[in-house]
Coordinates of C-alpha atoms (C1' of nucleotides) in Angstrom, one line a residue:
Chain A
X1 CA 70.3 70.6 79.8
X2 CA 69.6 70.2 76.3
X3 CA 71.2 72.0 73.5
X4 CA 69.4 75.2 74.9
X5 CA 71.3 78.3 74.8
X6 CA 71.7 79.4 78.1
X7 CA 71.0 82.8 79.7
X8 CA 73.2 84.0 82.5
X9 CA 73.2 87.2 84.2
X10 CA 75.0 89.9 86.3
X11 CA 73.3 91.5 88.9
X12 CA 75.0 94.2 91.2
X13 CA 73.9 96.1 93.3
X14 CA 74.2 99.9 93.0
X15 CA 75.5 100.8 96.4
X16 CA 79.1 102.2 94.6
X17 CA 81.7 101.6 92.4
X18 CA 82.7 98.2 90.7
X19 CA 85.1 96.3 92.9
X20 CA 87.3 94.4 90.9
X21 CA 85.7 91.1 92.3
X22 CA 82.3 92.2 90.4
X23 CA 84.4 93.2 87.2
X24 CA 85.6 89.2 87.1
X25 CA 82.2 87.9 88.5
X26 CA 80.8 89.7 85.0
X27 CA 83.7 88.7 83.4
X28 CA 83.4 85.2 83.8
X29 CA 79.3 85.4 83.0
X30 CA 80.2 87.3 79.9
X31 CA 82.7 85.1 78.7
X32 CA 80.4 81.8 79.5
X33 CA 77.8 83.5 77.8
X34 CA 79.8 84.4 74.4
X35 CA 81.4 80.8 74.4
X36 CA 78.0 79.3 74.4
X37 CA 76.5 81.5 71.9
X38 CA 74.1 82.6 75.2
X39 CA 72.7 85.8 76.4
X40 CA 73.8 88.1 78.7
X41 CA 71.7 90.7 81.1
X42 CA 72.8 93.4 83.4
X43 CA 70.1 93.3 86.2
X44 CA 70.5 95.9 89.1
X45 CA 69.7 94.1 92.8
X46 CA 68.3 97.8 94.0
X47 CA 66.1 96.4 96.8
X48 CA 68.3 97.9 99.9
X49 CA 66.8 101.4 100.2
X50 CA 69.5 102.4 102.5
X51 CA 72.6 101.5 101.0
X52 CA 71.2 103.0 97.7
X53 CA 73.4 105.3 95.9
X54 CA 72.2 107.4 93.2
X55 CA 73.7 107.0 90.0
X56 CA 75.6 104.3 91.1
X57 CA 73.8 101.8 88.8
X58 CA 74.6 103.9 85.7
X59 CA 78.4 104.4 87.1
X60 CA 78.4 100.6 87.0
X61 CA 76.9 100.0 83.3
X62 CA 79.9 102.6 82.0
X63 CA 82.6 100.7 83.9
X64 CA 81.7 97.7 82.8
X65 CA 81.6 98.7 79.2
X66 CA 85.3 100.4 79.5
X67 CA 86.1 96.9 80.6
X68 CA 84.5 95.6 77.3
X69 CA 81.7 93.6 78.9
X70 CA 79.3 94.0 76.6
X71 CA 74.9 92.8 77.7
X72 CA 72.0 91.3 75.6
X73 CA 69.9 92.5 77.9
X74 CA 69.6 95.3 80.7
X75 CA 68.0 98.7 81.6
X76 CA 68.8 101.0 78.8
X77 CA 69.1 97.8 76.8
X78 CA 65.9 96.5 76.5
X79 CA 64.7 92.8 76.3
X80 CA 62.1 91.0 76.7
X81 CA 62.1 89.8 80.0
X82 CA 62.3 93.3 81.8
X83 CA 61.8 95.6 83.7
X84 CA 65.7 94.5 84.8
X85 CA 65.7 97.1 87.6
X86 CA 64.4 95.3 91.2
X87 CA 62.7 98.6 92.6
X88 CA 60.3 98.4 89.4
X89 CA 59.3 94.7 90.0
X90 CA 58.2 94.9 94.0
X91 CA 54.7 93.6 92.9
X92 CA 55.9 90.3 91.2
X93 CA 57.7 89.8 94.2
X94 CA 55.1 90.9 97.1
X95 CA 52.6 88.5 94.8
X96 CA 55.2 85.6 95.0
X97 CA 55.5 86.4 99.0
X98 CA 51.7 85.9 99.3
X99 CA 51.4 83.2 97.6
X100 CA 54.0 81.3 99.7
X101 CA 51.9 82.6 102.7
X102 CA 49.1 80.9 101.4
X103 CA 50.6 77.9 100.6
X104 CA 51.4 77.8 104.1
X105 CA 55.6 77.6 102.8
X106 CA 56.1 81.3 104.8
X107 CA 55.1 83.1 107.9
X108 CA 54.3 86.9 108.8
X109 CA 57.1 87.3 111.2
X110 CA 56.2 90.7 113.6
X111 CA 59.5 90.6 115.6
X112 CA 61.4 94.4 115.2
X113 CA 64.7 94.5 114.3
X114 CA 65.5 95.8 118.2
X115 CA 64.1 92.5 119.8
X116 CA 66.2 90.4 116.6
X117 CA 69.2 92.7 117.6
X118 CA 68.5 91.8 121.4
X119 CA 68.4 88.4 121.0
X120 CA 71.2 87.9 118.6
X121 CA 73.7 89.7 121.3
X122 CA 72.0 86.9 124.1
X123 CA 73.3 84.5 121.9
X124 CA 76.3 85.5 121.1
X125 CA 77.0 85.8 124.7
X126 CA 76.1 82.7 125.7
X127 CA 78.1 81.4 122.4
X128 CA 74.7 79.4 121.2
X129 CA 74.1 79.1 117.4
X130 CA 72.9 82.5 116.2
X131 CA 69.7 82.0 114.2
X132 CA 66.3 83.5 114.3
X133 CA 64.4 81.6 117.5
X134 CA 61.4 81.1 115.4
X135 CA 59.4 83.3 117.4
X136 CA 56.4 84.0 115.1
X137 CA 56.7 80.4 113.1
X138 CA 53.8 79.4 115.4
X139 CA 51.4 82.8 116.2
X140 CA 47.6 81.7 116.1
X141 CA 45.7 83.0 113.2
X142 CA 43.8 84.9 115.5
X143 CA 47.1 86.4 117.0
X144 CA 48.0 87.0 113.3
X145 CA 44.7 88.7 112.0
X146 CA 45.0 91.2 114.9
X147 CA 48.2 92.6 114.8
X148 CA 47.3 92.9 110.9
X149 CA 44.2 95.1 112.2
X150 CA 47.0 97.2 114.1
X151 CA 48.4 97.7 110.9
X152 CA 52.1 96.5 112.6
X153 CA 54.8 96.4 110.6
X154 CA 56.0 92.8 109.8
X155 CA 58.2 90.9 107.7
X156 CA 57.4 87.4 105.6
X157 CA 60.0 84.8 106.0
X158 CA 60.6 81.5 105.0
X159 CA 59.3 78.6 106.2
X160 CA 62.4 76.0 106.3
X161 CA 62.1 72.2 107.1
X162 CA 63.3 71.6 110.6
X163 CA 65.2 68.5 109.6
X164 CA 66.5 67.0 106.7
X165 CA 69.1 67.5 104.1
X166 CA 69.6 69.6 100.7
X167 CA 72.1 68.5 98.3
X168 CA 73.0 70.0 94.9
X169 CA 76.1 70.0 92.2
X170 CA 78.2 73.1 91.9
X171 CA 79.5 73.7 88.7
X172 CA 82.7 74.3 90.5
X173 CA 82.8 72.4 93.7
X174 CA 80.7 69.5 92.9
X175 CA 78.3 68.1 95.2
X176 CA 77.6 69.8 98.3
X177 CA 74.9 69.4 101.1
X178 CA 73.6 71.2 103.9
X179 CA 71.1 70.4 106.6
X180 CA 68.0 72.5 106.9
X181 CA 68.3 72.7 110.8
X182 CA 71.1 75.0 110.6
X183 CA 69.4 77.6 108.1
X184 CA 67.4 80.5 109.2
X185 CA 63.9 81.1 108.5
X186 CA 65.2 83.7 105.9
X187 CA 63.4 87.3 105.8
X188 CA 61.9 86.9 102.1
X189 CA 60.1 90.3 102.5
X190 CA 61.0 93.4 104.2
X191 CA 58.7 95.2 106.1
X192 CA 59.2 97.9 103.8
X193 CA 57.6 95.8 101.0
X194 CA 60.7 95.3 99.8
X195 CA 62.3 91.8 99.0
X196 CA 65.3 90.8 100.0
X197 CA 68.3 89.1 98.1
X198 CA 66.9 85.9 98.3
X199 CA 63.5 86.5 97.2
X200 CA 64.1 88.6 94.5
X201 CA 66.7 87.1 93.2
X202 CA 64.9 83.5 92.8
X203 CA 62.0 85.2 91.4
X204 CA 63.8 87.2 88.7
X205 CA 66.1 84.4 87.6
X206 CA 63.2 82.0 87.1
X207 CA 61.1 85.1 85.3
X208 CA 64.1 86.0 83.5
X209 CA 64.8 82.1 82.2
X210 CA 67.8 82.4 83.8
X211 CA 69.8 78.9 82.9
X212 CA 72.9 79.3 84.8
X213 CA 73.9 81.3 88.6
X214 CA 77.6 81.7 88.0
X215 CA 78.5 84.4 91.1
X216 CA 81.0 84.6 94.0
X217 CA 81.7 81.8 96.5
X218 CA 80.0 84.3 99.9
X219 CA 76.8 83.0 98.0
X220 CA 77.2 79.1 98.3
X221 CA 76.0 78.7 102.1
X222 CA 72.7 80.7 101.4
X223 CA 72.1 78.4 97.9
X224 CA 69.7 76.0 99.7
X225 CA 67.6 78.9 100.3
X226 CA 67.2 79.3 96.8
X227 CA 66.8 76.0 96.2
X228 CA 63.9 75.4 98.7
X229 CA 62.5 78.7 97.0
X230 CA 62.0 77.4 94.1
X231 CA 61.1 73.5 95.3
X232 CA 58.3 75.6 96.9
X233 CA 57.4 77.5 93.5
X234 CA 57.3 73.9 91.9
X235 CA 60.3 76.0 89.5
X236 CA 63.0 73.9 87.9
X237 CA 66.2 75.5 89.4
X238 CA 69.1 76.6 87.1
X239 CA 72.8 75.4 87.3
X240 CA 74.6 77.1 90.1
X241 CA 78.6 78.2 89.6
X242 CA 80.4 79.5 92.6
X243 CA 83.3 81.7 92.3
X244 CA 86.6 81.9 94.2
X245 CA 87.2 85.2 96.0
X246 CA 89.5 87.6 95.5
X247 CA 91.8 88.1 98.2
X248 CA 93.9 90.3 99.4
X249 CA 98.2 89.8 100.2
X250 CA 96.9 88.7 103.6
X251 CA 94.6 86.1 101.7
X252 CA 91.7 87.9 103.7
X253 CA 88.3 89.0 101.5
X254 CA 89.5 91.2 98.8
X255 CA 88.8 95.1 100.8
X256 CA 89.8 98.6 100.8
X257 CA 92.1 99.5 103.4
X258 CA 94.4 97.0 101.5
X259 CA 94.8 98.9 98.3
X260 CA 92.3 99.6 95.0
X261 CA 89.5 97.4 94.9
X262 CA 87.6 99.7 92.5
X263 CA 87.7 99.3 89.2
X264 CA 87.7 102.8 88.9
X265 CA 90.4 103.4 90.8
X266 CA 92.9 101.3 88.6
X267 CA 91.0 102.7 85.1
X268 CA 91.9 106.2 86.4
X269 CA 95.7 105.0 87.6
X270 CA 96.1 104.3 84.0
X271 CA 95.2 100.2 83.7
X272 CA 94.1 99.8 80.5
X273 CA 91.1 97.9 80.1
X274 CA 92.6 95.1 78.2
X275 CA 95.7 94.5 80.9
X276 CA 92.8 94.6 83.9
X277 CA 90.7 92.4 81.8
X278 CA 93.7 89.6 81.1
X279 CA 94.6 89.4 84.4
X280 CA 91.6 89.1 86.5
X281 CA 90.6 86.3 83.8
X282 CA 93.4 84.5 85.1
X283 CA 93.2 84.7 88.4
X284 CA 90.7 82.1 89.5
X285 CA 90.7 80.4 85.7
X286 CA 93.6 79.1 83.1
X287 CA 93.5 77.8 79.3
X288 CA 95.1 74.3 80.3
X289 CA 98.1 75.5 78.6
X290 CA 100.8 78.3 79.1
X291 CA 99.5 81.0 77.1
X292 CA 98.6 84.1 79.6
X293 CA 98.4 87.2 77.1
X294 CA 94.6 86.9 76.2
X295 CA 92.4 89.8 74.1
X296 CA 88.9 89.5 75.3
X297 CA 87.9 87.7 72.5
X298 CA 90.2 84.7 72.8
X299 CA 89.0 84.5 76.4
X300 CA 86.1 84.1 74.9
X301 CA 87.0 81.4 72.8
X302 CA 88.8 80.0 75.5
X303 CA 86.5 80.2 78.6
X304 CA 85.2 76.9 80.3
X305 CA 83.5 76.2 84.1
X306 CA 84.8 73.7 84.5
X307 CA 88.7 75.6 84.4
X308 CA 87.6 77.6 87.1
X309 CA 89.5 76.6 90.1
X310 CA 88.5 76.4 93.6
X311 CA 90.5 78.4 95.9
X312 CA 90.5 82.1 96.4
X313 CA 93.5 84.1 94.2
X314 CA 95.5 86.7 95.6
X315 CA 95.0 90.0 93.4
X316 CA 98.6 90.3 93.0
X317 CA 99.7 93.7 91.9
X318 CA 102.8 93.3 90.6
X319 CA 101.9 90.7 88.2
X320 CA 98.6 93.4 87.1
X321 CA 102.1 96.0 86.3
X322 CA 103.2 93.4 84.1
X323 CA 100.2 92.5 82.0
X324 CA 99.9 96.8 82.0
X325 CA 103.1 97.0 80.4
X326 CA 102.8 94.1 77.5
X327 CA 99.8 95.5 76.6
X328 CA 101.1 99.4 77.3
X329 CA 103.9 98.8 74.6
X330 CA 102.1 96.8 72.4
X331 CA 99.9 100.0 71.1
X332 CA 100.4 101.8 68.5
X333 CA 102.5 105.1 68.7
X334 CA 99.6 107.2 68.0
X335 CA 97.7 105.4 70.7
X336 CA 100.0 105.8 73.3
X337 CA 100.0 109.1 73.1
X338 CA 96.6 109.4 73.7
X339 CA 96.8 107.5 77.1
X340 CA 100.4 109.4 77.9
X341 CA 99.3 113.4 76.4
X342 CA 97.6 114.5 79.8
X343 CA 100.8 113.5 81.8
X344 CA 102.8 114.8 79.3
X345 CA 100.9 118.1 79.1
X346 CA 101.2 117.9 83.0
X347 CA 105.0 117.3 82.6
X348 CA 105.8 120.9 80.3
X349 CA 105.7 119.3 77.3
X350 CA 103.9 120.7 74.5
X351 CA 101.8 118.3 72.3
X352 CA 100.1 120.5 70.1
X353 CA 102.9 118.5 67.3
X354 CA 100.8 114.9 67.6
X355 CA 103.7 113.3 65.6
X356 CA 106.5 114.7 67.8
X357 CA 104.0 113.5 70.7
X358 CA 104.1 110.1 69.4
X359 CA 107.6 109.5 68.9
X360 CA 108.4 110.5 72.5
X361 CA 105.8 108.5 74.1
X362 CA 106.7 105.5 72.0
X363 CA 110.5 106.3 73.0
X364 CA 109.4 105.6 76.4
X365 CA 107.6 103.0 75.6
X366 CA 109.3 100.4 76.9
X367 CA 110.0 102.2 80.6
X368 CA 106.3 102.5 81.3
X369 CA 104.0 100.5 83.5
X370 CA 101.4 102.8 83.4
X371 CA 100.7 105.9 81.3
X372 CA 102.2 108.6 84.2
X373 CA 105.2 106.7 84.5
X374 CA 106.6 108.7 81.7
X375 CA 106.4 112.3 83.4
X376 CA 109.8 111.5 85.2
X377 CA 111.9 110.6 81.6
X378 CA 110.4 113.6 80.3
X379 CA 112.7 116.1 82.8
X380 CA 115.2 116.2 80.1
X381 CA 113.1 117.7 77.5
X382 CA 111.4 120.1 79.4
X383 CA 114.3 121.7 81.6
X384 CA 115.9 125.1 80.3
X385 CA 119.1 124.3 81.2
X386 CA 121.4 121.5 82.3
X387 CA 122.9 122.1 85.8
X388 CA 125.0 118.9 87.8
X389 CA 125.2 119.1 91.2
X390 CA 126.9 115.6 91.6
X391 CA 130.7 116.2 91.7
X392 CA 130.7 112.3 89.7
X393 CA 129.0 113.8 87.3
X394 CA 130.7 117.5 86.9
X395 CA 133.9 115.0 86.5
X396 CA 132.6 113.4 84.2
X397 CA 131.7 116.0 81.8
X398 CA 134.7 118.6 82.5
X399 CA 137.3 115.6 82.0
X400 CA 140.0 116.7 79.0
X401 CA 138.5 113.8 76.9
X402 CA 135.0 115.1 77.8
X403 CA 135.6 118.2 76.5
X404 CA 137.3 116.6 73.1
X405 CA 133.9 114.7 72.4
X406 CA 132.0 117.5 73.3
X407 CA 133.5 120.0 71.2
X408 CA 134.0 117.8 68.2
X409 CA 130.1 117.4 68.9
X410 CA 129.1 120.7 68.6
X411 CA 131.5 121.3 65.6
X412 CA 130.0 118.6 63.5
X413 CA 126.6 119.0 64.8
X414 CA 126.7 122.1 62.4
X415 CA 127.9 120.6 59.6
X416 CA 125.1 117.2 59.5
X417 CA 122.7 118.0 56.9
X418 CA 119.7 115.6 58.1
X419 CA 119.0 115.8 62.0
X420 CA 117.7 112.4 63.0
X421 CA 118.7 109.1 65.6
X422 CA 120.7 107.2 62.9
X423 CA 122.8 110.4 61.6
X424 CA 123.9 111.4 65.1
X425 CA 124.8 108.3 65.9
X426 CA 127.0 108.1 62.7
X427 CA 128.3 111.4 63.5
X428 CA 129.0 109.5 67.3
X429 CA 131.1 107.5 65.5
X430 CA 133.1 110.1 63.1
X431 CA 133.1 111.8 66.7
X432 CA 135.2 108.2 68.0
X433 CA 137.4 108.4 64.8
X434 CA 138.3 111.7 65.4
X435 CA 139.2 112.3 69.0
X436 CA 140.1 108.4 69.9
X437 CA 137.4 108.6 72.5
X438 CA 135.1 105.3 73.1
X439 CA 132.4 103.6 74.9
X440 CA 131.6 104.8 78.0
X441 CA 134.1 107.6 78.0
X442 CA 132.7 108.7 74.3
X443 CA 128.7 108.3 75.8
X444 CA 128.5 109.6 79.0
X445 CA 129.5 112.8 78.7
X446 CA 127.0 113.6 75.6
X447 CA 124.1 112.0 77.6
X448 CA 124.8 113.9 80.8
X449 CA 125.8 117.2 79.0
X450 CA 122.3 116.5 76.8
X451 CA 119.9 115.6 79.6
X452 CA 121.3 116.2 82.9
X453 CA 120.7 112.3 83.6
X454 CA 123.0 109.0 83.7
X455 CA 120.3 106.3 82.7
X456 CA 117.9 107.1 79.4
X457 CA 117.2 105.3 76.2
X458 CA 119.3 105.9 73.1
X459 CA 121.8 108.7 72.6
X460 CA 120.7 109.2 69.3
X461 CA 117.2 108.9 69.8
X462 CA 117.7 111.6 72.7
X463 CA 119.3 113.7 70.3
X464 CA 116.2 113.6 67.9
X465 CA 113.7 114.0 70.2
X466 CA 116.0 117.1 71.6
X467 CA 116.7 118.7 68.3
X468 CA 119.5 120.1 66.7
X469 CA 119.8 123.7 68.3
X470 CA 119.0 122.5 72.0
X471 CA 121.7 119.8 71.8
X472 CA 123.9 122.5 70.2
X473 CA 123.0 124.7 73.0
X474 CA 123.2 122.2 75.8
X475 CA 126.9 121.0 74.8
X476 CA 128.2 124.1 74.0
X477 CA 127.0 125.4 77.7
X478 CA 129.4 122.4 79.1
X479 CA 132.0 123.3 77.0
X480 CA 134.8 125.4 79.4
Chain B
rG1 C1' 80.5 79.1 118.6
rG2 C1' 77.8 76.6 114.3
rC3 C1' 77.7 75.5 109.1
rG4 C1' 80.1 75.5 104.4
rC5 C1' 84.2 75.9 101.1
rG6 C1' 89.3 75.6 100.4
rU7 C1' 94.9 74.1 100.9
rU8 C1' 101.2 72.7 94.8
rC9 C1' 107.2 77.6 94.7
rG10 C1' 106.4 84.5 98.1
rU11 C1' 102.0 85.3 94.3
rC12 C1' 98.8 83.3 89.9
rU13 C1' 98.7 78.4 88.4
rA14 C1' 99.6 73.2 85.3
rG15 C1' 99.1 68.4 87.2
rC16 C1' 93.4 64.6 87.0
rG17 C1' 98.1 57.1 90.5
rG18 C1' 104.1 56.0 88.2
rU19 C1' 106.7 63.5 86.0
rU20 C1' 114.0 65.5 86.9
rA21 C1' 106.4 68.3 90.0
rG22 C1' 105.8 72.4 84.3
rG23 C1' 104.8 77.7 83.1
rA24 C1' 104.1 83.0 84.5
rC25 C1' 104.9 87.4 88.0
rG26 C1' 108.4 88.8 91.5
rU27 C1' 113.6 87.9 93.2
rG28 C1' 119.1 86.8 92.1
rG29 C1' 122.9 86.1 88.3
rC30 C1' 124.7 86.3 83.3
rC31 C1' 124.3 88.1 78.1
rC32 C1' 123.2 92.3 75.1
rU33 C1' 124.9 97.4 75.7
rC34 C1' 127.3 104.2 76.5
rU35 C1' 123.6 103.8 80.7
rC36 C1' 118.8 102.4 82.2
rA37 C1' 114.5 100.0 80.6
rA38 C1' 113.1 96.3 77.3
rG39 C1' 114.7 91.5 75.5
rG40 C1' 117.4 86.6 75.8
rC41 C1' 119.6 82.8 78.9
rC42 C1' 120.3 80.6 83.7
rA43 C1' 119.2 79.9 89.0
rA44 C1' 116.9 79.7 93.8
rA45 C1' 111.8 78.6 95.2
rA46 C1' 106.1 74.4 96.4
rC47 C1' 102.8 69.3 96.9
rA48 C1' 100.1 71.9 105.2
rC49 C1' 100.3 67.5 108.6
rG50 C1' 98.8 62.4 110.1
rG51 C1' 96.5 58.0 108.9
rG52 C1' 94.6 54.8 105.4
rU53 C1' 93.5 52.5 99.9
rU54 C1' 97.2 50.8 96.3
rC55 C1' 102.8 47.4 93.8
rA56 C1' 102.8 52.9 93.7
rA57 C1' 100.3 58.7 96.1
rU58 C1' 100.9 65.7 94.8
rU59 C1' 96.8 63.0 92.6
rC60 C1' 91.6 58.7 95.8
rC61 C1' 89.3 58.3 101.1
rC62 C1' 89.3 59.8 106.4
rG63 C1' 91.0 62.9 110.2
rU64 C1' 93.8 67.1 112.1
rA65 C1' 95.7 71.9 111.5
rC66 C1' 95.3 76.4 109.1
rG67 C1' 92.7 79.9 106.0
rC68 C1' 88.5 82.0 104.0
rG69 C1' 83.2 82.7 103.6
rC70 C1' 78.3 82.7 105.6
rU71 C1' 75.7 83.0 110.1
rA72 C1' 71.1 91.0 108.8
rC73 C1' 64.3 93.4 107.5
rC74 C1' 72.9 94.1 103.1
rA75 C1' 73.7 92.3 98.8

RNA sequence: GGCGCGUUCGUCUAGCGGUUAGGACGUGGCCCUCUCAAGGCCAAAACACGGGUUCAAUUCCCGUACGCGCUACCA
């Protein structure tokens, strides 16, 4: 590779939502891509009729872009190497099929999927190696042209070496090597006329000057396929990256059942995009140092192959809360309250006042881990009244000092000219002076008589947010 | 079953022959403090196993075990 600027792509398949696996297997292409000055395209693998599901494709495009990933190249996008949707190429790769036909490097294979089916079970009963018996590798031309004439249905597949050996570097693993006698003649073409992975996806990343494959590790036995592919094209083959997977707490395959894998899932829980971003970089690739909060554009400054480490990551959860809550207190009031309003709204709060909104949620700010998280420290804004049922707590506010704090509360609370955190908590203090009442004895009551609740943030932030008649009101309904 | 890939604290990971094996999440403790959260400090916690190579292996090689992936006219 010379100083060429490479092209790399991401190429889903729109059968439903983006798993969190695909979200890092674009990540990591994106982030090459930047870091080399490169080029990034969004190509949609559509060629499986069956598992197509509509708008799927365009679901995936807006995910992606909440995530940040941003393409060079792509339907909608434009480029000069398109169409980038498979379904609208199944002549380039029908003409590449044929041509390997002619060349004598693939076979018309007329086997149905029932007889495949058959034999697969035979061999799995008898425990022998499961691979395609090669049935048609050998029909006569004579055999061939006539079922042709029939007009049967067939597939084209691949005409693999019976012996020998394929070696090639991964960007990741280093060198690996297969033998040809344990890979299946490969189905290039369906008998739908539609290509499969393989085909299609050799023919559009050599039409598509694709320099580098960097995709998930499920891909790396099926890579000498490719290879042959394009041995047999006479194509230079680009660079190929394999990915760790994701796993899940049992360390199996990353699946539902298990928790969210969709991306979706966690952008609608109320990950931001940043959090999500940071910490499925990490998981599978580190800077070489001990930094782990990274915007998306220091990852791009940051991101190497060669980083990328080998073993599959458990998508830890927990450590996903943390990175939601740096990044969830790090934003701006007024931002916060955009992600927190809805579950605010949904709490009884009213946030037509987007100030008053602001300084709540930021109040909370540090007791969130995602955005809905604040519903249950709203109660004590929202509640009428303030009612104990927890004889601890009825003690605690009817004691004699109780009541002295309580009262000298409400008496000074009409005589404070400005109503804020900082002058209650002065008048707190002229409330300690007065009645000899401290710490705990001095707090408590005031925070249970105000919000019904032992554990909160800040008296005097409390009694802000509150406001000067419904603290009045509140103490004054304690006092006996 | 076959083939491939992998294996450092519970989890994400640093390490690229000689380190008290480092950091982060989580966990426990302490501090702060009216409480909780946040924050600060501290602690417990790992080189899968067996052979080599070497003066010296977490590190290099081989094997075993275990895990995962692939083994479709799905990607």
């Amino acid at each position: 590779m010379i100083s060429s600027k490479p092209r790399v792509r991401f190429a889903p398949s729109p059968t439903g939502a983006l798993h969190v696996g695909g979200l890092r297997t674009a990540l990591y292409n994106y982030l090459f891509a930047r870091r080399q000055g490169g080029t990034l395209l969004l190509r949609i693998e559509d060629t499986d009729r069956a598992r197509y599901v509509a708008g799927a494709a365009e679901k995936l495009a807006e995910t992606l872009a909440w995530a940040g990933i941003t393409f060079d190249e792509g339907p909608g996008i434009g480029g000069d190497h398109g169409p980038y949707v498979q379904s609208e190429r199944s002549d380039l790769y029908r003409a590449h099929a044929m041509r390997l036909l002619e060349e004598g490097k693939a076979y018309r294979c007329f086997c149905t999927s029932e007889e495949l089916e058959a034999a697969r079970l035979r061999q799995a009963r008898s425990q022998q190696d499961s691979a395609y018996d090669r049935h048609c590798r050998t029909l006569t031309d004579e055999h061939i042209t006539e079922r042709l004439d029939q007009n049967q249905p067939h597939t084209i597949r691949l005409l693999v070496p019976l012996a020998g050996e394929l070696q090639f570097r991964d960007l990741i693993r280093g060198d690996v090597a297969i033998h040809y006698d344990v890979i299946d003649d490969q189905v290039l073409l369906k008998s739908d006329g539609l290509p499969t992975y393989h085909l299609a996806n050799v023919v559009d990343d050599h039409h598509m000057e694709i320099t580098h494959v960097i995709r998930g590790e499920e891909w790396l036995p099926s890579t000498p396929k490719h290879l042959l592919l394009y041995e047999y094209f006479g194509w230079t083959p680009p660079s190929f990256a394999h990915l760790p997977l994701l796993l899940n707490a049992d360390r199996t395959k990353l699946s539902k059942r298990q928790g969210d894998v969709a991306v979706e899932d966690y952008r609608a829980a109320g990950y931001l995009p940043e959090a999500l971003v940071n910490f499925i970089a990490l998981l599978g690739w580190n800077p070489g140092d001990d930094r782990e909060l990274f915007s998306l554009q220091e990852l791009e400054q940051s991101f190497t192959l060669d980083r990328v480490s080998k073993a599959g990551a458990v998508f830890d959860i927990e450590k996903l809360k943390w990175f939601n809550a740096q990044y969830l207190r790090a934003l701006p009031p007024e931002t916060l309250a955009e992600y927190c309003g809805p579950f605010m709204r949904s709490a009884g709060f009213d946030t037509a006042d987007s100030d008053r909104t602001a300084a709540v949620a930021s109040a909370f700010a540090a007791y969130l881990t995602i955005p809905s998280d604040i519903v249950s420290h709203l109660r004590f804004l929202t509640i009428s009244q303030v009612t104990f049922e927890d004889e601890e707590d009825i003690d605690t506010v009817s004691s004699y000092d109780a009541q002295k704090v309580l009262a000298q509360f409400a008496y000074l609370t009409e005589t404070l000219d400005t109503w804020n955190a900082s002058s209650v908590k002065d008048m707190i203090k002229d409330i300690q002076n007065d009645t000899g009442v401290k710490g705990k004895k001095l707090f408590m009551p005031l925070r249970l008589a105000l919000t019904g609740e032992r554990h909160g943030p800040d008296i005097g932030l409390i009694a802000e947010l509150l406001g000067r008649d419904a603290c009045l009101r509140r103490i004054r309904s304690q006092l006996v």
